[in-house]
Coordinates of C-alpha atoms in Angstrom, one line a residue:
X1 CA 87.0 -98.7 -21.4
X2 CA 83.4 -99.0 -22.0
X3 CA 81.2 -95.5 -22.7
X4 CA 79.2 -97.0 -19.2
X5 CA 82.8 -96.6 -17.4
X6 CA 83.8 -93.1 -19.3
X7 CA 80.6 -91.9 -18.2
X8 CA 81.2 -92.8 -14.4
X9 CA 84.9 -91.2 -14.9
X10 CA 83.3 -88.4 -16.3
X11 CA 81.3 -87.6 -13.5
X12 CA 83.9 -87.8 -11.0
X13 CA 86.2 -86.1 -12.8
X14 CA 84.3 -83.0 -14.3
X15 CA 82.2 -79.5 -13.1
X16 CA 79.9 -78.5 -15.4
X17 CA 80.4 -74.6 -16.5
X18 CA 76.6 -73.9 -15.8
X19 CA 75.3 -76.1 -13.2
X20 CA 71.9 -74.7 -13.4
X21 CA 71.3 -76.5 -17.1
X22 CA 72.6 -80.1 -15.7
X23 CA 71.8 -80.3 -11.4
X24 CA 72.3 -83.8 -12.1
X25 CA 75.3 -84.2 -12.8
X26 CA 77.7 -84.7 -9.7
X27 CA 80.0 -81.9 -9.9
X28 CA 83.7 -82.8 -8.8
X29 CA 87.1 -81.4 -9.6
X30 CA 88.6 -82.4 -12.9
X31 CA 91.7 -83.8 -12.8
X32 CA 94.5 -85.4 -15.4
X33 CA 95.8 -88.8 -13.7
X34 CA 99.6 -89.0 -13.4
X35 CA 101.9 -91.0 -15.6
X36 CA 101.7 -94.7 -14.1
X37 CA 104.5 -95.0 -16.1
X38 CA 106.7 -92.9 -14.3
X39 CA 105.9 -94.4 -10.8
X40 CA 106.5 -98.1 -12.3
X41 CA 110.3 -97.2 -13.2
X42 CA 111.3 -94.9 -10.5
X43 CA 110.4 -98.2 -8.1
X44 CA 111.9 -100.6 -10.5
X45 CA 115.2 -98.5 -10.8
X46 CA 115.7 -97.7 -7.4
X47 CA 115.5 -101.4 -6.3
X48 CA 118.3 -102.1 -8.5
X49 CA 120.4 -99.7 -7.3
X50 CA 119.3 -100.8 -4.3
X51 CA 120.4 -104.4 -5.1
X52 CA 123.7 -103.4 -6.4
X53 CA 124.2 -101.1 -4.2
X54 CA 123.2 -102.2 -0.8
X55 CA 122.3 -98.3 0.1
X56 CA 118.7 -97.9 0.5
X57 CA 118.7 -94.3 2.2
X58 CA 116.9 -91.7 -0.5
X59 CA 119.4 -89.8 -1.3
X60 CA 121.8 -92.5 -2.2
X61 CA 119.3 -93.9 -4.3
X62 CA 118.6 -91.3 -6.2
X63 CA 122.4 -90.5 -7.2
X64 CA 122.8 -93.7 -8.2
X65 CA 119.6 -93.5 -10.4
X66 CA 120.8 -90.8 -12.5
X67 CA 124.1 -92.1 -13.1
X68 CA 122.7 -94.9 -13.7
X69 CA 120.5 -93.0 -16.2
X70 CA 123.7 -90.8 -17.5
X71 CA 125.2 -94.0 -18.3
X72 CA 122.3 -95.3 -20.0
X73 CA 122.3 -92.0 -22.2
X74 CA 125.8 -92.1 -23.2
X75 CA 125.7 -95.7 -24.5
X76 CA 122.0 -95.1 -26.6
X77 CA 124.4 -92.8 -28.2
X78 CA 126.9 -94.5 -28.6
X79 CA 126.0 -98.1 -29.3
X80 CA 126.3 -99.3 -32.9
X81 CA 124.3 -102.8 -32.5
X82 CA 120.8 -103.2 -33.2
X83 CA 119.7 -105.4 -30.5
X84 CA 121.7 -103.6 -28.0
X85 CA 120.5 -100.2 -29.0
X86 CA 116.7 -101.1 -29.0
X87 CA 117.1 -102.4 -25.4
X88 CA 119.5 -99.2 -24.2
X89 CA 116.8 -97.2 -25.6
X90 CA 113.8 -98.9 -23.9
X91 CA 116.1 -98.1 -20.6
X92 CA 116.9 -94.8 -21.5
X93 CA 113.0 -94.3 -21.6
X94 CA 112.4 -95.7 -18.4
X95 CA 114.8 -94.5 -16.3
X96 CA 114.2 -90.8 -17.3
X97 CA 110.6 -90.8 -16.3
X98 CA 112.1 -92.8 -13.1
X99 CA 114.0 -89.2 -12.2
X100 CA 112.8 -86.1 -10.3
X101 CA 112.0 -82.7 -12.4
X102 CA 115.5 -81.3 -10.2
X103 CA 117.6 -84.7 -11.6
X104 CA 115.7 -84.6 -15.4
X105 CA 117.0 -80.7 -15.5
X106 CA 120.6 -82.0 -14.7
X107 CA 120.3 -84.5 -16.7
X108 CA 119.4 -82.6 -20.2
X109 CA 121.9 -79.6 -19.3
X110 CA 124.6 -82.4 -19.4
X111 CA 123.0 -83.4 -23.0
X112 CA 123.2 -79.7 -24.1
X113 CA 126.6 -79.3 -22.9
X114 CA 128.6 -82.5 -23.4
X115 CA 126.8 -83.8 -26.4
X116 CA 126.8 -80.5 -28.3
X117 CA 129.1 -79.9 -31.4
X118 CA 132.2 -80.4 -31.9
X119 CA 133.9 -77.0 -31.6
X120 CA 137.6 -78.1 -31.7
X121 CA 136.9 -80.5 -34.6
X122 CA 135.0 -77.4 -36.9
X123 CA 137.8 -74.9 -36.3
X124 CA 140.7 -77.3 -37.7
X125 CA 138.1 -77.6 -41.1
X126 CA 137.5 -73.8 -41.2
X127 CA 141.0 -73.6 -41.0
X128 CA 141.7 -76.5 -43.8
X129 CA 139.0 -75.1 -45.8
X130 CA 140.3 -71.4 -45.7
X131 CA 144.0 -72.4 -46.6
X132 CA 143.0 -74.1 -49.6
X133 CA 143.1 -71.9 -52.4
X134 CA 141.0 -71.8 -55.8
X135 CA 141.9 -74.2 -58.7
X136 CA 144.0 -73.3 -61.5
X137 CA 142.6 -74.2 -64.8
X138 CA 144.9 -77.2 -64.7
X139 CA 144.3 -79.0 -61.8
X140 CA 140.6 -77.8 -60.8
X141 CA 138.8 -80.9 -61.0
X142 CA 142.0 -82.4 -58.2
X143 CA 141.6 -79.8 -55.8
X144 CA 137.7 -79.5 -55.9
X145 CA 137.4 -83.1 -54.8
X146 CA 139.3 -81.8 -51.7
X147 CA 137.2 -78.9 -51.5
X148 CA 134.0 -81.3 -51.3
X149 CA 135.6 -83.8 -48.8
X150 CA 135.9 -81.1 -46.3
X151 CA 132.8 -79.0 -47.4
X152 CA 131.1 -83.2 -46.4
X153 CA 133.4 -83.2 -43.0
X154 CA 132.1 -79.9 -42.1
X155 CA 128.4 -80.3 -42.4
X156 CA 128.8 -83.6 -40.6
X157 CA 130.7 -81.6 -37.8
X158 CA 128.1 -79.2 -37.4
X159 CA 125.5 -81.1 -36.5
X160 CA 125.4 -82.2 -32.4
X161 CA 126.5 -85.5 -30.9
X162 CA 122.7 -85.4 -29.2
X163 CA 121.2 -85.1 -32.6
X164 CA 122.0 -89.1 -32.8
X165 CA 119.7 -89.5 -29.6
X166 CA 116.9 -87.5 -31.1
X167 CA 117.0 -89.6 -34.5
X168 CA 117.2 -93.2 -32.6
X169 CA 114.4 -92.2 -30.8
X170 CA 112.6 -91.0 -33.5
X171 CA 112.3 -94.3 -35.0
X172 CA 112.1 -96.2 -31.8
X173 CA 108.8 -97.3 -30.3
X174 CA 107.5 -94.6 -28.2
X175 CA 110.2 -92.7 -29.2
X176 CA 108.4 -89.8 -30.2
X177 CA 105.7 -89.4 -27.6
X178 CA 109.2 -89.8 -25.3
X179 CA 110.7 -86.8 -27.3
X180 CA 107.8 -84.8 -26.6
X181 CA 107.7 -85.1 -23.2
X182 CA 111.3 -84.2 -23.2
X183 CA 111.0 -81.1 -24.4
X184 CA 108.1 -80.2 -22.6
X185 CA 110.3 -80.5 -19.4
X186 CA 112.8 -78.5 -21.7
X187 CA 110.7 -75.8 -22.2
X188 CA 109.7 -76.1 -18.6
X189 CA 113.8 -76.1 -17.6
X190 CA 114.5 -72.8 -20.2
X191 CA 112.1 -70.4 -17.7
X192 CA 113.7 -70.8 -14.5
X193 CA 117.6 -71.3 -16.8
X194 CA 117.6 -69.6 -20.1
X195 CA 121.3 -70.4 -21.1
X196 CA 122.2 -70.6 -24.7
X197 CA 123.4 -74.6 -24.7
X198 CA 119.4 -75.2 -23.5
X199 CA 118.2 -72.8 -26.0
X200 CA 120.0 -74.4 -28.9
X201 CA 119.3 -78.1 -27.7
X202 CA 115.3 -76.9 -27.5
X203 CA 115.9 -75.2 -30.6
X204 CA 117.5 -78.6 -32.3
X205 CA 114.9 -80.3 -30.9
X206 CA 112.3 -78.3 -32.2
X207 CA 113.3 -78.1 -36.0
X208 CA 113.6 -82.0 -35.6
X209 CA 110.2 -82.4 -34.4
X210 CA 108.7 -80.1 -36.7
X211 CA 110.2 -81.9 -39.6
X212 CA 108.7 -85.4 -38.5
X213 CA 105.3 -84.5 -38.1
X214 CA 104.9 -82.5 -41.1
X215 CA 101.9 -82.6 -43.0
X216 CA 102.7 -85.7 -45.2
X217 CA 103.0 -87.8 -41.8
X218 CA 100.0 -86.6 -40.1
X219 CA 96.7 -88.7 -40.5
X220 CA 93.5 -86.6 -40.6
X221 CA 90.2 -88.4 -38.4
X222 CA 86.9 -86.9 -37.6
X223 CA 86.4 -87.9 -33.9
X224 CA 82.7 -89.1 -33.2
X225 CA 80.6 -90.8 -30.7
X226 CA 81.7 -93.9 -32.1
X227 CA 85.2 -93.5 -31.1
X228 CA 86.7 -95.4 -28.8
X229 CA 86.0 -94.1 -24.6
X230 CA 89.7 -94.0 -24.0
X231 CA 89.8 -91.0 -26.9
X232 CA 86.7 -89.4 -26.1
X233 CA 88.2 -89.1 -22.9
X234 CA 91.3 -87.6 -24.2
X235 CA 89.5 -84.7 -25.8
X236 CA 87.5 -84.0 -22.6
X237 CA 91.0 -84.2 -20.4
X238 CA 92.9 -81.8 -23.2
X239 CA 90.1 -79.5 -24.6
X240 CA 91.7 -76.0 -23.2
X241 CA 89.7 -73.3 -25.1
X242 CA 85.6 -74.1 -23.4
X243 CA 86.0 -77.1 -20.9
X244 CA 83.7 -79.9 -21.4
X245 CA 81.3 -79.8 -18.7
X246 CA 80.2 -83.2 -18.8
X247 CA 79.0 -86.0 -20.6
X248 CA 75.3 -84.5 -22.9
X249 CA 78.3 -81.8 -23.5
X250 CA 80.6 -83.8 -25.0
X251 CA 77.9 -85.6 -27.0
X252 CA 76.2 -82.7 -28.4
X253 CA 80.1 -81.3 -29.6
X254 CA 80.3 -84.8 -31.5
X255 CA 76.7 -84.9 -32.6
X256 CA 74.5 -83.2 -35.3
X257 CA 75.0 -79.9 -36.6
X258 CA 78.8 -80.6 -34.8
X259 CA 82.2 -81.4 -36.2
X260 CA 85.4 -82.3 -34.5
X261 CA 88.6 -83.3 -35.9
X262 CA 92.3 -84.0 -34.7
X263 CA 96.0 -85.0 -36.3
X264 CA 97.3 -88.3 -35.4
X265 CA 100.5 -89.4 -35.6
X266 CA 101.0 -93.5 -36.1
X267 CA 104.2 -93.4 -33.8
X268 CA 101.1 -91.9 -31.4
X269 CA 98.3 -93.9 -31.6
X270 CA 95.0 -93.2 -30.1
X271 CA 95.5 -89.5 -28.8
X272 CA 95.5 -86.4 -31.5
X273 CA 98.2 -84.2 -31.4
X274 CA 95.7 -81.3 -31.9
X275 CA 92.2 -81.4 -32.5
X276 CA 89.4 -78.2 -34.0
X277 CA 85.9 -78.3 -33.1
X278 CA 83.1 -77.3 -35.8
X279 CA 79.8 -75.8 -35.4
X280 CA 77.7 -76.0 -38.8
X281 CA 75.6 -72.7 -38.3
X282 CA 73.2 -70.1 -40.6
X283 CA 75.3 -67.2 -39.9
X284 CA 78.7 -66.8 -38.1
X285 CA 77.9 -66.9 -34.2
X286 CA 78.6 -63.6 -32.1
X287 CA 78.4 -65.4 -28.5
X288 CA 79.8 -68.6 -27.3
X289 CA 76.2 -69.4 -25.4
X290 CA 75.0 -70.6 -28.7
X291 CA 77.2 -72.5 -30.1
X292 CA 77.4 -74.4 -26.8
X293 CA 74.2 -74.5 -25.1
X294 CA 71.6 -73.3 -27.9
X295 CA 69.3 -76.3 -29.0
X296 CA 68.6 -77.9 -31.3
X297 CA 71.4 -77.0 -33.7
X298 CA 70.3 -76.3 -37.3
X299 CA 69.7 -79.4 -40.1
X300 CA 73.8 -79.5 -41.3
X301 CA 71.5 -78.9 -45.0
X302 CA 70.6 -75.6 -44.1
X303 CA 74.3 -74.3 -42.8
X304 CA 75.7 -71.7 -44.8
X305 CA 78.8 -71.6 -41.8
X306 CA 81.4 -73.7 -40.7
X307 CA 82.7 -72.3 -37.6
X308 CA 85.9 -73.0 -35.8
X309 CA 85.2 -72.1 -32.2
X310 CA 88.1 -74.4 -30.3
X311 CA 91.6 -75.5 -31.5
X312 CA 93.5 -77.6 -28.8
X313 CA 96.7 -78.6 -28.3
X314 CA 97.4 -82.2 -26.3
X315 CA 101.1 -82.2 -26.6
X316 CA 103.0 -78.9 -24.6
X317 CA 106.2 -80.3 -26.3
X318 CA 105.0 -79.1 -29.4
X319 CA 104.4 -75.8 -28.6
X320 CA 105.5 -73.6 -31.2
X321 CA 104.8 -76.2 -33.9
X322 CA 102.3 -75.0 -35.9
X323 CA 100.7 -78.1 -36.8
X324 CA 97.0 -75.6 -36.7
X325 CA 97.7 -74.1 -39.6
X326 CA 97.8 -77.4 -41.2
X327 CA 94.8 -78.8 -39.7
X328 CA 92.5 -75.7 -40.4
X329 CA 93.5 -75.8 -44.2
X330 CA 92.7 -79.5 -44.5
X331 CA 89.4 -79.2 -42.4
X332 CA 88.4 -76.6 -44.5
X333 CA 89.3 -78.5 -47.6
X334 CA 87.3 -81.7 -46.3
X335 CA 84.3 -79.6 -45.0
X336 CA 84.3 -77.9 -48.5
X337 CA 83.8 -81.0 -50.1
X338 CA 81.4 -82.9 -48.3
X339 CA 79.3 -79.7 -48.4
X340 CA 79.8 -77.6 -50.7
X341 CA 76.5 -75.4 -49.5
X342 CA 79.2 -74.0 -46.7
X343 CA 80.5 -71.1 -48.3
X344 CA 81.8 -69.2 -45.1
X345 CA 84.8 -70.5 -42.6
X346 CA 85.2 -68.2 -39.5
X347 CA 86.3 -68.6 -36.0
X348 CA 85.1 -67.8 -32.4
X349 CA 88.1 -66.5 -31.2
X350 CA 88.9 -65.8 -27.6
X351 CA 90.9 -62.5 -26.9
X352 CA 93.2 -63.7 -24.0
X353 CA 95.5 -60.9 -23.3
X354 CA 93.3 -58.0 -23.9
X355 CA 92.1 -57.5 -20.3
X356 CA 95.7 -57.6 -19.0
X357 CA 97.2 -55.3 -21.3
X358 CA 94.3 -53.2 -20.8
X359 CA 94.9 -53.2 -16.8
X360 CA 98.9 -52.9 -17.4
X361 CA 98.4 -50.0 -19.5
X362 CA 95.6 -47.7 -17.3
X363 CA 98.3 -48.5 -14.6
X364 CA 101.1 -47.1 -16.5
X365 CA 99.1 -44.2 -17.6
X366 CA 97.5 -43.7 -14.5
X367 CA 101.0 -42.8 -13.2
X368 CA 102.0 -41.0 -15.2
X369 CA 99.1 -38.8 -14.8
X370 CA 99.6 -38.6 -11.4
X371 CA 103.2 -37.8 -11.5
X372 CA 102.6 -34.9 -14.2
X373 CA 100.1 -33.5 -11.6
X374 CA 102.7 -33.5 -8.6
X375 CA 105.3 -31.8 -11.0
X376 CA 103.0 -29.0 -10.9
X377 CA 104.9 -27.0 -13.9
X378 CA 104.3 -26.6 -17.2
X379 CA 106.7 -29.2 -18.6
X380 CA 105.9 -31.1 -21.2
X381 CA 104.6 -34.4 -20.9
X382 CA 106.5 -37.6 -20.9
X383 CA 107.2 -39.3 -24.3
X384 CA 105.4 -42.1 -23.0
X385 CA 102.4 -40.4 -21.9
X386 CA 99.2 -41.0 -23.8
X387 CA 95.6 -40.4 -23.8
X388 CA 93.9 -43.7 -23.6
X389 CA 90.5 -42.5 -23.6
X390 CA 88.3 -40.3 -25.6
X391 CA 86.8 -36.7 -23.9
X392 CA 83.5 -37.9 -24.5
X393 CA 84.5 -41.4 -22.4
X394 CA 86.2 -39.6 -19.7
X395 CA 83.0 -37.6 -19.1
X396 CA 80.9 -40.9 -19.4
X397 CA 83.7 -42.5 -16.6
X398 CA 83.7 -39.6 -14.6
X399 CA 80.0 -40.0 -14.1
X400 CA 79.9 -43.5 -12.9
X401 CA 82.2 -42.3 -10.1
X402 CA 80.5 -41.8 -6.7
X403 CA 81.4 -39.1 -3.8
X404 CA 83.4 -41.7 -1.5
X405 CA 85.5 -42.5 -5.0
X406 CA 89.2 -40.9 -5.1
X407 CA 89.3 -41.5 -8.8
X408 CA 90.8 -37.8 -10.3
X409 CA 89.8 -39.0 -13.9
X410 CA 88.2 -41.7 -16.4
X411 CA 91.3 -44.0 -16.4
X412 CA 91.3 -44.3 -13.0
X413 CA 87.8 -44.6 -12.8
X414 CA 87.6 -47.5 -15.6
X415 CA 91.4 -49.1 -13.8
X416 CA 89.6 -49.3 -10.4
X417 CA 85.8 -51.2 -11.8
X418 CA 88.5 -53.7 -13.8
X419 CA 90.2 -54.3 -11.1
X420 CA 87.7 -55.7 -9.3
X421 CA 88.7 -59.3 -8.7
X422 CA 84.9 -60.5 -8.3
X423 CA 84.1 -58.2 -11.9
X424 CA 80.7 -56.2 -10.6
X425 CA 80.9 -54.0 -13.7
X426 CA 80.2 -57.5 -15.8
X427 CA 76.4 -57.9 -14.0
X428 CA 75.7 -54.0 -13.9
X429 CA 72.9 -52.5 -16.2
X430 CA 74.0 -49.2 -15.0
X431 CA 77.9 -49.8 -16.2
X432 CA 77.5 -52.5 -18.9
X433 CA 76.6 -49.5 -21.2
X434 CA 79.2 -47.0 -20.3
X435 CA 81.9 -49.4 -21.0
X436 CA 80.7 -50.6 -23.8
X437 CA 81.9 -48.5 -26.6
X438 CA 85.1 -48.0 -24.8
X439 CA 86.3 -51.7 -24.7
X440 CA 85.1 -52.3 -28.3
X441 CA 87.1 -49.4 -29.2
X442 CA 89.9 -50.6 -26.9
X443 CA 90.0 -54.1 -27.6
X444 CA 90.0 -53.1 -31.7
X445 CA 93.1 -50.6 -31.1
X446 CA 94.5 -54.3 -29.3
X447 CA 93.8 -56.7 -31.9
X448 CA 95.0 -54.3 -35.0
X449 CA 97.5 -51.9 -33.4
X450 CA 99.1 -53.6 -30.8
X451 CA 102.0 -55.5 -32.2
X452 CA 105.6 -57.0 -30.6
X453 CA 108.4 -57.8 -33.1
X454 CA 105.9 -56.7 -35.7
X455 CA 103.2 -59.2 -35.2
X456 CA 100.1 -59.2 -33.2
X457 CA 100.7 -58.9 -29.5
X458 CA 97.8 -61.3 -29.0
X459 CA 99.0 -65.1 -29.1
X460 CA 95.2 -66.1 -31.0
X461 CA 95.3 -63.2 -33.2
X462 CA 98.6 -63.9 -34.1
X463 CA 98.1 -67.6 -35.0
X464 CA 95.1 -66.8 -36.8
X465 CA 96.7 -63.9 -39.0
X466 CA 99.6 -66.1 -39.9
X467 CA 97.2 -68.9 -41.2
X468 CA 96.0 -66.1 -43.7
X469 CA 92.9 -65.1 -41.8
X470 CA 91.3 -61.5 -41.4
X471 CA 89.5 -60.1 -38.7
X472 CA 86.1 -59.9 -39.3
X473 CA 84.3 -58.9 -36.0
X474 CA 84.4 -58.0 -32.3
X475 CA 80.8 -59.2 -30.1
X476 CA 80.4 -57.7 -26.9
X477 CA 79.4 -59.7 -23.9
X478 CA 80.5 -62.8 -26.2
X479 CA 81.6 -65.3 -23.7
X480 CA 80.3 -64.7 -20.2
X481 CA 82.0 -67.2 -18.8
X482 CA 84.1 -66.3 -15.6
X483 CA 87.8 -66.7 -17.5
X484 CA 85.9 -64.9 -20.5
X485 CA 85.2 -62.3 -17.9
X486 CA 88.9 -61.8 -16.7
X487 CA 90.5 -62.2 -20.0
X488 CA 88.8 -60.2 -22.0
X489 CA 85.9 -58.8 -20.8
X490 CA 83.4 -60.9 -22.0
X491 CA 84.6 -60.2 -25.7
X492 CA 85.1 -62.5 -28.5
X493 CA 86.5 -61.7 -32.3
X494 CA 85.6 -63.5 -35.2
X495 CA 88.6 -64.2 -38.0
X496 CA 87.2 -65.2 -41.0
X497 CA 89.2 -67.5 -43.6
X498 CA 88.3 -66.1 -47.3
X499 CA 90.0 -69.0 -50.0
X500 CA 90.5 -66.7 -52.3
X501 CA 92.5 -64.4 -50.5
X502 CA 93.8 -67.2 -47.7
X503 CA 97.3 -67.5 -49.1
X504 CA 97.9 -63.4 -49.9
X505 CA 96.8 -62.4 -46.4
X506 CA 99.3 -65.0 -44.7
X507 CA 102.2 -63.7 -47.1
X508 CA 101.8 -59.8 -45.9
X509 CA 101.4 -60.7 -42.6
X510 CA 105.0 -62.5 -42.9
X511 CA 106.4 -60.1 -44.5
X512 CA 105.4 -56.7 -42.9
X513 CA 103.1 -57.8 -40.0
X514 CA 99.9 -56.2 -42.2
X515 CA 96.7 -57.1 -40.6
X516 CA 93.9 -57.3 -42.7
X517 CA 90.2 -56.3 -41.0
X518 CA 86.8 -55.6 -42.7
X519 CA 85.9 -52.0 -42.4
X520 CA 83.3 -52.4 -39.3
X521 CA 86.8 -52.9 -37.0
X522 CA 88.6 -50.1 -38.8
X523 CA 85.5 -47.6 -37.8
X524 CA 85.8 -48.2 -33.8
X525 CA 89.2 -46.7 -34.3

């Protein structure tokens, strides 16, 4: 595809986040083609089993796809020949994209459950191994041969039937792009059917996949201008953090002053697994508007900043792989060397849940409010009763409510302007700077209080805090931007990645769920 035709694509495909800067550009809703793949071996399958068959009504043919598919599984696991096996695989591969979500889902809970381990075959070693008992003097060295035979049959009956699948892929052509389209279905299956033989086949799966693309496997590429259109395009279809409005937007992100690098596979050729995009900057940015759509970026001799403002996932298979941390610590290292004038490596982090938890817990606390003032009695309060807000903030609330409002105090008061589906409070210089100090303070109990299992409740903070990063810095009325809006009120954090202290931070974070901040977040608390 030439950059002419990616342009043209782009144009139909994309709407630009601020039409007012680009009124030239057509604006149309993006959209991911499907899988011609998958359309190509439903149709090819089905007339076979409509050949063999001499059934053509639909449901019919569909039965007879999947057991035809079943089959097809069963003997890419069990086949012992080379030639036979590459061609039961390429079938295998075809004929599962030629099922429906409802038949894939039946499909890999027969894989779970069928192809699992061996139960029968691990009790009779347990049992072998626990009647044996320890070596005299005499005859040690006799009985500890035994002792290793069946310690060797044991680990070899541990390990699933499907765990043959999964490692014949692995080294099959397109096997691994397959396997992670598998488990993304997987992952799809386990939140309608969370049963234990899908969680330990996603589990399996998982550990598998993590262990094949570690870092030693992954190829390292800065993506440029110069990159082939079918990969530019790519990173425009999977960027999920700021969408790429169109086509001077993807060109500035790849251009001067810009960075933007991915991990590639070479069992995946031509599409990152993940990819981080790099401003070069004086100082470490406080909104997205100027990383995005201030011009002209600085000369790259004069940055002092590298700054990490997107990290973006193209494979949902993968999720809860943590190829990022891998990727940050080599960009860093790269960037480092090529200039070593960069001295500072932060992020511009979006705050996802904050505006949700925020709205869950006024709601819960509203209630409880409300219920305490119906109990009219001078019971104590409930043990999950708290006071979100500050006297001097509940007198600031209380005077932004009107006559015609029913609001009884500041958390109702600050519930009802959040709720707000359209956001008014976001455009309002008479509520901007009443809420102010009260989200900053809010949002900083979130990012360093607010924990589950021990960990940051927020999914970003979390991955950031684990790669050994601190939080630096919370900027109000950050990202303006109608999702920045509704997730978090406009507000962005910056995590900063000090070298020195990069590996420390991520132990105690492990270890006891310590979050390190500079002093400017601990003070809003």
């Amino acid at each position: 595809m030439s950059k002419k035709s990616l342009a043209i694509l782009m144009r139909a495909r994309m709407r630009p986040n601020d039409p007012t800067k680009f009124p030239h550009i057509s604006q149309f809703p993006k959209e991911i083609p499907s899988n011609p793949q998958e359309n190509r071996s439903r149709d090819r399958i089905l007339l076979k089993s409509t050949q063999e068959t001499g059934n053509s009504s639909d449901f019919s043919s569909s039965r007879r796809v999947y057991d035809v598919v079943c089959e097809t599984m069963h003997s890419a696991i069990s086949a012992s020949k080379t030639g036979v096996l590459d061609i039961t695989l390429n079938d295998f591969q075809e004929g599962y994209f030629s099922l429906s979500l409802e038949d894939r889902e039946k499909l890999l809970l027969v894989l779970a459950k069928e192809y699992d381990v061996n139960r029968e075959q691990v009790r009779e070693l347990v049992k072998q191994y626990l009647g044996l008992e320890n070596p005299a003097s005499d005859d040690k060295e006799a009985l500890a041969s035994v002792f290793y035979r069946i310690e060797r049959n044991l680990r070899h009956a541990l390990k699933p039937t499907y765990e043959v699948l999964f490692e014949r892929l692995n080294t099959h052509p397109g096997g691994l792009r397959f396997l992670c389209i598998l488990r993304a279905d997987l992952l799809s299956i386990l939140t309608k059917e969370n049963t234990p033989s899908l969680r330990t086949l996603d589990s399996y799966l998982k550990e598998k996949l993590g262990m094949w693309l570690s870092p030693a496997t992954l190829e390292l590429h800065q993506i440029t201008w110069d990159d082939p259109a079918s990969l530019l395009e790519k990173i425009v279809a999977y960027e999920a953090v700021h969408p790429i409005s169109n086509l001077l937007d993807l060109k500035r992100r790849l251009g001067i002053g810009r960075r933007c690098f991915g991990y590639f596979h070479p069992s995946i050729p031509g599409e990152p697994l993940i990819f981080i995009e790099v401003a070069l900057m004086e100082t470490v940015a406080q909104t997205i508007q100027e990383v995005l759509w201030d011009n002209p970026p600085i000369p790259e001799n004069q940055a002092t900043c590298a700054l990490f403002y997107s990290i973006s996932s193209t494979q949902p298979g993968l999720a809860g792989i943590n190829l990022g941390k891998f990727l940050i610590k080599r960009v860093i290292t790269l960037v480092k060397k090529d200039m070593p004038h960069v001295s500072t490596f932060a992020t511009l982090s979006p705050i996802p849940g904050f505006m949700q938890w925020l709205i869950s817990k006024l709601s819960s606390q509203s209630r409880f409010a409300e219920d305490e003032r119906g109990t009219q009695s001078n019971s104590p309060s409930s043990t999950f009763s708290e006071k979100i807000l500050l006297p001097e903030e509940e007198q600031a609330l209380m005077g932004l409510s009107d006559e015609s409002s029913s609001s009884s105090n500041g958390m109702e008061v600050l519930l009802n302007l959040l709720s707000v589906k359209n956001c008014e409070w976001a455009t309002s210089p008479r509520i901007l700077p009443v809420l102010e100090p009260i989200l900053m303070r809010l949002c900083a109990r979130y990012l360093l209080q607010e924990k589950k299992r021990g960990k940051a409740l927020d999914s970003v903070a979390n991955f950031h805090l684990q790669n050994g990063a601190m939080v630096e810095r919370i900027n109000w009325t950050a990202d303006r931007s109608e999702k920045g809006i509704h997730q978090s009120g406009g507000i962005m954090v910056n995590y900063v990645y000090r070298l020195e202290n990069i590996e420390d931070y991520a132990q105690s974070y492990f270890e006891s769920g310590k979050i390190h901040a500079s002093p400017g977040i601990h003070s809003r608390l």
